[in-house]
Coordinates of C-alpha atoms in Angstrom, one line a residue:
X1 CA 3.8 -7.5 75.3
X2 CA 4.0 -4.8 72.0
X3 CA 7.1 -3.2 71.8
X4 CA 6.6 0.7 70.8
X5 CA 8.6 1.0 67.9
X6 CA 11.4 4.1 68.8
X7 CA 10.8 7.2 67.0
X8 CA 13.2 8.5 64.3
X9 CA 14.5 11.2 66.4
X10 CA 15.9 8.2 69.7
X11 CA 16.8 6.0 66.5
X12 CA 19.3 8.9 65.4
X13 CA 20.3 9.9 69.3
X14 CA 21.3 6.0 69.7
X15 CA 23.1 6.0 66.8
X16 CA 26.6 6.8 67.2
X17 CA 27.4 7.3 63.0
X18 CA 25.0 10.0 63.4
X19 CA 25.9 11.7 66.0
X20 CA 29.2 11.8 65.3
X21 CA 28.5 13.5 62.0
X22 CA 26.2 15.7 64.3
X23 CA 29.1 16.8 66.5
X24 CA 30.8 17.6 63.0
X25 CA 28.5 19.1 60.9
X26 CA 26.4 21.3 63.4
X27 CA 29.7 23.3 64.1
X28 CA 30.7 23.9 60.6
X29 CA 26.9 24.6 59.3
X30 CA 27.3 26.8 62.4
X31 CA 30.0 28.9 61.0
X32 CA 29.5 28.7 57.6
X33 CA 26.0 30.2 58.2
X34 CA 28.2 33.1 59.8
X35 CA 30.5 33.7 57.0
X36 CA 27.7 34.1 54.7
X37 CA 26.0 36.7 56.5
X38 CA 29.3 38.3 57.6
X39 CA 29.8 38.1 53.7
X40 CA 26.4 39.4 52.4
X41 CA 27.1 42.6 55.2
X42 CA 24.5 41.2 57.0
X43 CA 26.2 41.4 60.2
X44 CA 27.3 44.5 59.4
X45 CA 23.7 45.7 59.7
X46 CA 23.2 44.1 62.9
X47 CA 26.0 45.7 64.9
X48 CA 25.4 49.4 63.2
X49 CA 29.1 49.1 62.1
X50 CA 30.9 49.5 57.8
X51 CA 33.2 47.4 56.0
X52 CA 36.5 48.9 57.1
X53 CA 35.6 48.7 60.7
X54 CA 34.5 45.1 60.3
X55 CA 36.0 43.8 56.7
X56 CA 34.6 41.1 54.7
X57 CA 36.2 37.8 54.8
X58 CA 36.9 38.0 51.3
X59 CA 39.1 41.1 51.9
X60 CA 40.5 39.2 55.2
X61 CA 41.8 36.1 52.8
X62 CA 43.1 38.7 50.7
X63 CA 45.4 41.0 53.0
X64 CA 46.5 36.8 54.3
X65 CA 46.9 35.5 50.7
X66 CA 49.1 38.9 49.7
X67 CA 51.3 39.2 52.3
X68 CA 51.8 35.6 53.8
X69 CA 55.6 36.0 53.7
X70 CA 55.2 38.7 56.7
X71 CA 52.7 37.0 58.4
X72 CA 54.8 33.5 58.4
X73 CA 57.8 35.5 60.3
X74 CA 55.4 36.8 62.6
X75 CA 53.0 33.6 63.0
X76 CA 56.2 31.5 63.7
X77 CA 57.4 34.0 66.4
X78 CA 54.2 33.4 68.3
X79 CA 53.9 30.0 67.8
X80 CA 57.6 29.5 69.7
X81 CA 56.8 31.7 72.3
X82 CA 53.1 29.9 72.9
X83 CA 54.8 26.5 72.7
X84 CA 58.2 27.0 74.6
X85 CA 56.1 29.1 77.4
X86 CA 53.5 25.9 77.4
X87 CA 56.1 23.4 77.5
X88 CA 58.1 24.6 80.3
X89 CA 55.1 26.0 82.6
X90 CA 53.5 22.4 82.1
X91 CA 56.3 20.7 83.3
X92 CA 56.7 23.0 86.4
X93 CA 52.9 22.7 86.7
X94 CA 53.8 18.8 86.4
X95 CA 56.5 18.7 89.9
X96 CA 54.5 21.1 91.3
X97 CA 51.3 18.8 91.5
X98 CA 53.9 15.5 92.2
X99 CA 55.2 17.2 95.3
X100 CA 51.7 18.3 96.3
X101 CA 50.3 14.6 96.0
X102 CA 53.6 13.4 97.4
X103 CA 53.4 15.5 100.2
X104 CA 49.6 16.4 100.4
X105 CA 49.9 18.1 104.0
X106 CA 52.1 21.1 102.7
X107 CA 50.9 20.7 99.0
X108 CA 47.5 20.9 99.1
X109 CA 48.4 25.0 100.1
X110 CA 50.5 25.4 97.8
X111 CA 47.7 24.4 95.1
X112 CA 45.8 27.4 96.3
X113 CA 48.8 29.7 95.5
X114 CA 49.3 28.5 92.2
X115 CA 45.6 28.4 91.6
X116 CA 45.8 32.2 92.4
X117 CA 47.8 32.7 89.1
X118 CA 45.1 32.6 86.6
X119 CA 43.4 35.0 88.8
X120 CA 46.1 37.1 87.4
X121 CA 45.3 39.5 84.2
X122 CA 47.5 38.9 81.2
X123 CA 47.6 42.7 80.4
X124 CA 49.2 43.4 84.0
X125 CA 51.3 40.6 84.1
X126 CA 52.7 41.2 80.2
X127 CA 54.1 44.6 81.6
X128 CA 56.1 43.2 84.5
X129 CA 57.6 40.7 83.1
X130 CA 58.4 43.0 80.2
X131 CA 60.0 45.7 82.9
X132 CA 61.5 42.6 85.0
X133 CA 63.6 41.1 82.2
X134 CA 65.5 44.2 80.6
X135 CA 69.1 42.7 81.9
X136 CA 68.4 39.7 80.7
X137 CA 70.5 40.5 77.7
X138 CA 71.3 42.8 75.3
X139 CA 69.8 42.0 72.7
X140 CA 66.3 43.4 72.8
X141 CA 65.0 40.2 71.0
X142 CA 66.1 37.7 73.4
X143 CA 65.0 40.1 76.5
X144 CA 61.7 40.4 74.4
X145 CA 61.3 36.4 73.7
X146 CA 62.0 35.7 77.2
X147 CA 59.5 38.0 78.9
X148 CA 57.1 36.9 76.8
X149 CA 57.8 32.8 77.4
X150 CA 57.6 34.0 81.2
X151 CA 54.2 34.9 80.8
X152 CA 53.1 32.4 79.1
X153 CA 54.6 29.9 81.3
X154 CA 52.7 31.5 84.4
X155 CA 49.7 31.2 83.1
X156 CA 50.5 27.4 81.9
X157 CA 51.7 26.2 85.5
X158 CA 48.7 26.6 87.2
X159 CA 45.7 24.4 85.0
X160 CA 48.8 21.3 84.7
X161 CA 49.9 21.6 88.5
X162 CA 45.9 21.8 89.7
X163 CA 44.8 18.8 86.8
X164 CA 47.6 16.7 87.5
X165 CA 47.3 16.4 91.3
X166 CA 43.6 14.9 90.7
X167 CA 45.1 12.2 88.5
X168 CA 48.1 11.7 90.7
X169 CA 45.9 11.7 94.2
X170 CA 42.0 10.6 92.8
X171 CA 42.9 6.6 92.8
X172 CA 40.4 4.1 93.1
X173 CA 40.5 2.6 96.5
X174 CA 41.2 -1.3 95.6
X175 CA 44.4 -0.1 93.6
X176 CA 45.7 1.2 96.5
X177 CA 44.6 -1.3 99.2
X178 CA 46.0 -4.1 95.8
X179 CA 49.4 -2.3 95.7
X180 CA 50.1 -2.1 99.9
X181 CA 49.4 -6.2 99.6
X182 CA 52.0 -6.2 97.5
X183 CA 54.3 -4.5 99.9
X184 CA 54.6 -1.9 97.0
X185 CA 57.5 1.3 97.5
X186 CA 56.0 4.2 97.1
X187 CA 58.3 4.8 94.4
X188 CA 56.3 1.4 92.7
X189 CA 53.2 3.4 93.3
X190 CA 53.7 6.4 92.0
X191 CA 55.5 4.8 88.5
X192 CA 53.3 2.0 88.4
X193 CA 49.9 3.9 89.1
X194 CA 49.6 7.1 90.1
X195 CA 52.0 8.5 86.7
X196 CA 49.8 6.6 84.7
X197 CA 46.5 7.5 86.1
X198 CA 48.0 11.1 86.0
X199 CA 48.1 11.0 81.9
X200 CA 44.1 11.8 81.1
X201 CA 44.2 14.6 83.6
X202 CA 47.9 15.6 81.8
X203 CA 46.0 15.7 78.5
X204 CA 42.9 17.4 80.0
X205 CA 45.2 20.3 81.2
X206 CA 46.4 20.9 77.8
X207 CA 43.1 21.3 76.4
X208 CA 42.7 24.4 78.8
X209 CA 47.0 25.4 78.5
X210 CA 47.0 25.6 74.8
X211 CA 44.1 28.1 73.9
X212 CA 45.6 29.8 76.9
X213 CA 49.1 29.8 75.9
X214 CA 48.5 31.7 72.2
X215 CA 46.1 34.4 74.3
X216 CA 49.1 34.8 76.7
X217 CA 51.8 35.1 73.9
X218 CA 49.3 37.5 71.8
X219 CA 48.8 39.6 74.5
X220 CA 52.5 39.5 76.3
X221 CA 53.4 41.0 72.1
X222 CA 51.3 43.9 72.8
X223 CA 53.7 45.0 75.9
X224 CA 57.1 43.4 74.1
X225 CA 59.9 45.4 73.5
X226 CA 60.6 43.9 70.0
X227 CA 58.2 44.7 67.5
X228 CA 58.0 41.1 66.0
X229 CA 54.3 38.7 66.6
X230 CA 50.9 38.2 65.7
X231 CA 50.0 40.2 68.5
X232 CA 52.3 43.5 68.4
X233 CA 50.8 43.6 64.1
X234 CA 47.5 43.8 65.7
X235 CA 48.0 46.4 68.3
X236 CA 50.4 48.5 65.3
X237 CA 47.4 48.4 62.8
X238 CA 44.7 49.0 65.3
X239 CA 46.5 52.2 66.0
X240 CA 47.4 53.2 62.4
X241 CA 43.7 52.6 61.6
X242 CA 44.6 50.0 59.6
X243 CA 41.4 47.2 60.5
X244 CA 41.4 45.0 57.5
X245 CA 44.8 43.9 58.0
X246 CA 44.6 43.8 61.7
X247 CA 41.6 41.6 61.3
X248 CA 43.6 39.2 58.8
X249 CA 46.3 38.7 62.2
X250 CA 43.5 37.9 64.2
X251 CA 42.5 35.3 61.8
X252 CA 45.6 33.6 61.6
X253 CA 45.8 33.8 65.8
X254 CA 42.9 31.6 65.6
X255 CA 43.8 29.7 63.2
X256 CA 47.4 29.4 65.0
X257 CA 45.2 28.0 68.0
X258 CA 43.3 25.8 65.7
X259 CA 46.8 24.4 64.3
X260 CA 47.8 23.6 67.7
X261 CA 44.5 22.2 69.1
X262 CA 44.5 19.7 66.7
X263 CA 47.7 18.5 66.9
X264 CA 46.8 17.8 70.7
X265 CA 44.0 16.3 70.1
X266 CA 45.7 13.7 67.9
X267 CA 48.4 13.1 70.0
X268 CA 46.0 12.7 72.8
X269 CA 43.9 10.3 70.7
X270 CA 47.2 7.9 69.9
X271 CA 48.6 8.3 73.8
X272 CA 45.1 7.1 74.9
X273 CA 44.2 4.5 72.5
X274 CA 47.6 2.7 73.1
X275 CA 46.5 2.7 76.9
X276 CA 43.3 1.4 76.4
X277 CA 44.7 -1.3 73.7
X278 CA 47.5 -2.1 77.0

């Protein structure tokens, strides 16, 4: 029997070097295609609109490069409030979802509340918890810091509590039917294989929590009573007209959600490597 010979095109699709370097590159030609015609005004032609509307990343690295000891201050004030807020509402998230799989005949309705929480808009909720936290203290910073860790945190809770009760409750059936032939506690269960079958779904909650959690704390600044964040320099220069440097904040937001992105992704690449080397 002849053997077609594969074309160059399933060659390269079988080959995992290459598409690796195609996950890679086919992003960054992607945006690099994009900062050229942003650049070259290009997309200012498309969209009708003029440089100080839409400034040219060269400007944008400019307005960063000149006044990066302001931005710092207010970069690192919204990277505390994204990662306390994510933190905390991932571990309530966390004991929410172990009580729901623990007790699946109350739980499984109290998912469905929690799961109403990102149903919630951000630019309501930023408000509330803004209005809600003036005794806190008095100091308007802490009062400020607070509300806006609140709203992150709500957000936060309801992708861990929702992702974690799948890997806490979605067992294979033999690794149950394996662990009641061992007269297993349920406390043996749960450490010995639902916690660790929990830990993909953990990881896959922070891929959704973390973008999440520097949208909340951006927004939650627009609403905070302290004028300190990425997010409260975006609203201020949007309203004194002044674009270009409200367009340099929103670059570092995203780069601030880059930063954070990867640093998940490599911790999730070392947690789950280990588990697969175990």
């Amino acid at each position: 029997m002849i053997k077609r010979r594969k074309s160059l095109w399933q060659r390269l699709k079988e080959n995992s070097v290459a598409q690796t370097l195609s996950t890679i590159l086919l992003p960054i030609s992607f945006g690099v295609l994009i900062l050229v015609f942003w650049q070259t005004q290009v997309l200012h032609k498309i969209f009708n609109t003029d440089t100080n509307t839409l400034p040219l990343p060269s400007r944008i690295c400019r307005i960063i490069i000149d006044n990066h000891s302001a931005i710092l201050v207010n970069a690192l004030y919204t990277i505390i409030v994204a990662v306390v807020g994510l933190v905390i509402g991932s571990i309530i998230g966390y004991l929410i979802a172990v009580f729901a799989a623990l007790f699946q005949k109350w739980g499984a309705g109290g998912l469905t509340i929690v799961g109403a929480f990102n149903a919630i808009p951000i630019v309501a909720l930023a408000p509330v918890m803004t209005n809600w936290t003036k005794d806190v203290s008095n100091d308007p910073n802490i009062r400020s810091m607070v509300a806006k860790i609140l709203v992150v945190m709500i957000v936060c809770i309801a992708s861990m509590s929702i992702n974690a009760f799948r890997g806490l409750t979605e067992l294979k059936p033999f690794t149950l039917d394996l662990m009641s032939s061992y007269a297993a506690s349920k406390k043996t269960v749960f450490l010995k294989l639902r916690l660790p079958n929990s830990i993909p779904y953990v990881f896959t909650a922070f891929r959704v929590s973390v973008p999440i959690s520097i949208i909340s704390a951006v927004v939650s600044e627009y609403f905070a009573e302290y004028i300190v964040g990425v997010g409260r320099e975006i609203r201020e220069n949007i309203v004194l007209g002044q674009y270009p440097t409200a367009w340099a904040y929103i670059v570092v937001a995203c780069l601030i959600g880059l930063l954070m992105y990867g640093v998940l992704v490599a911790i999730e690449s070392i947690v789950l490597k280990s588990r697969r080397v175990k």
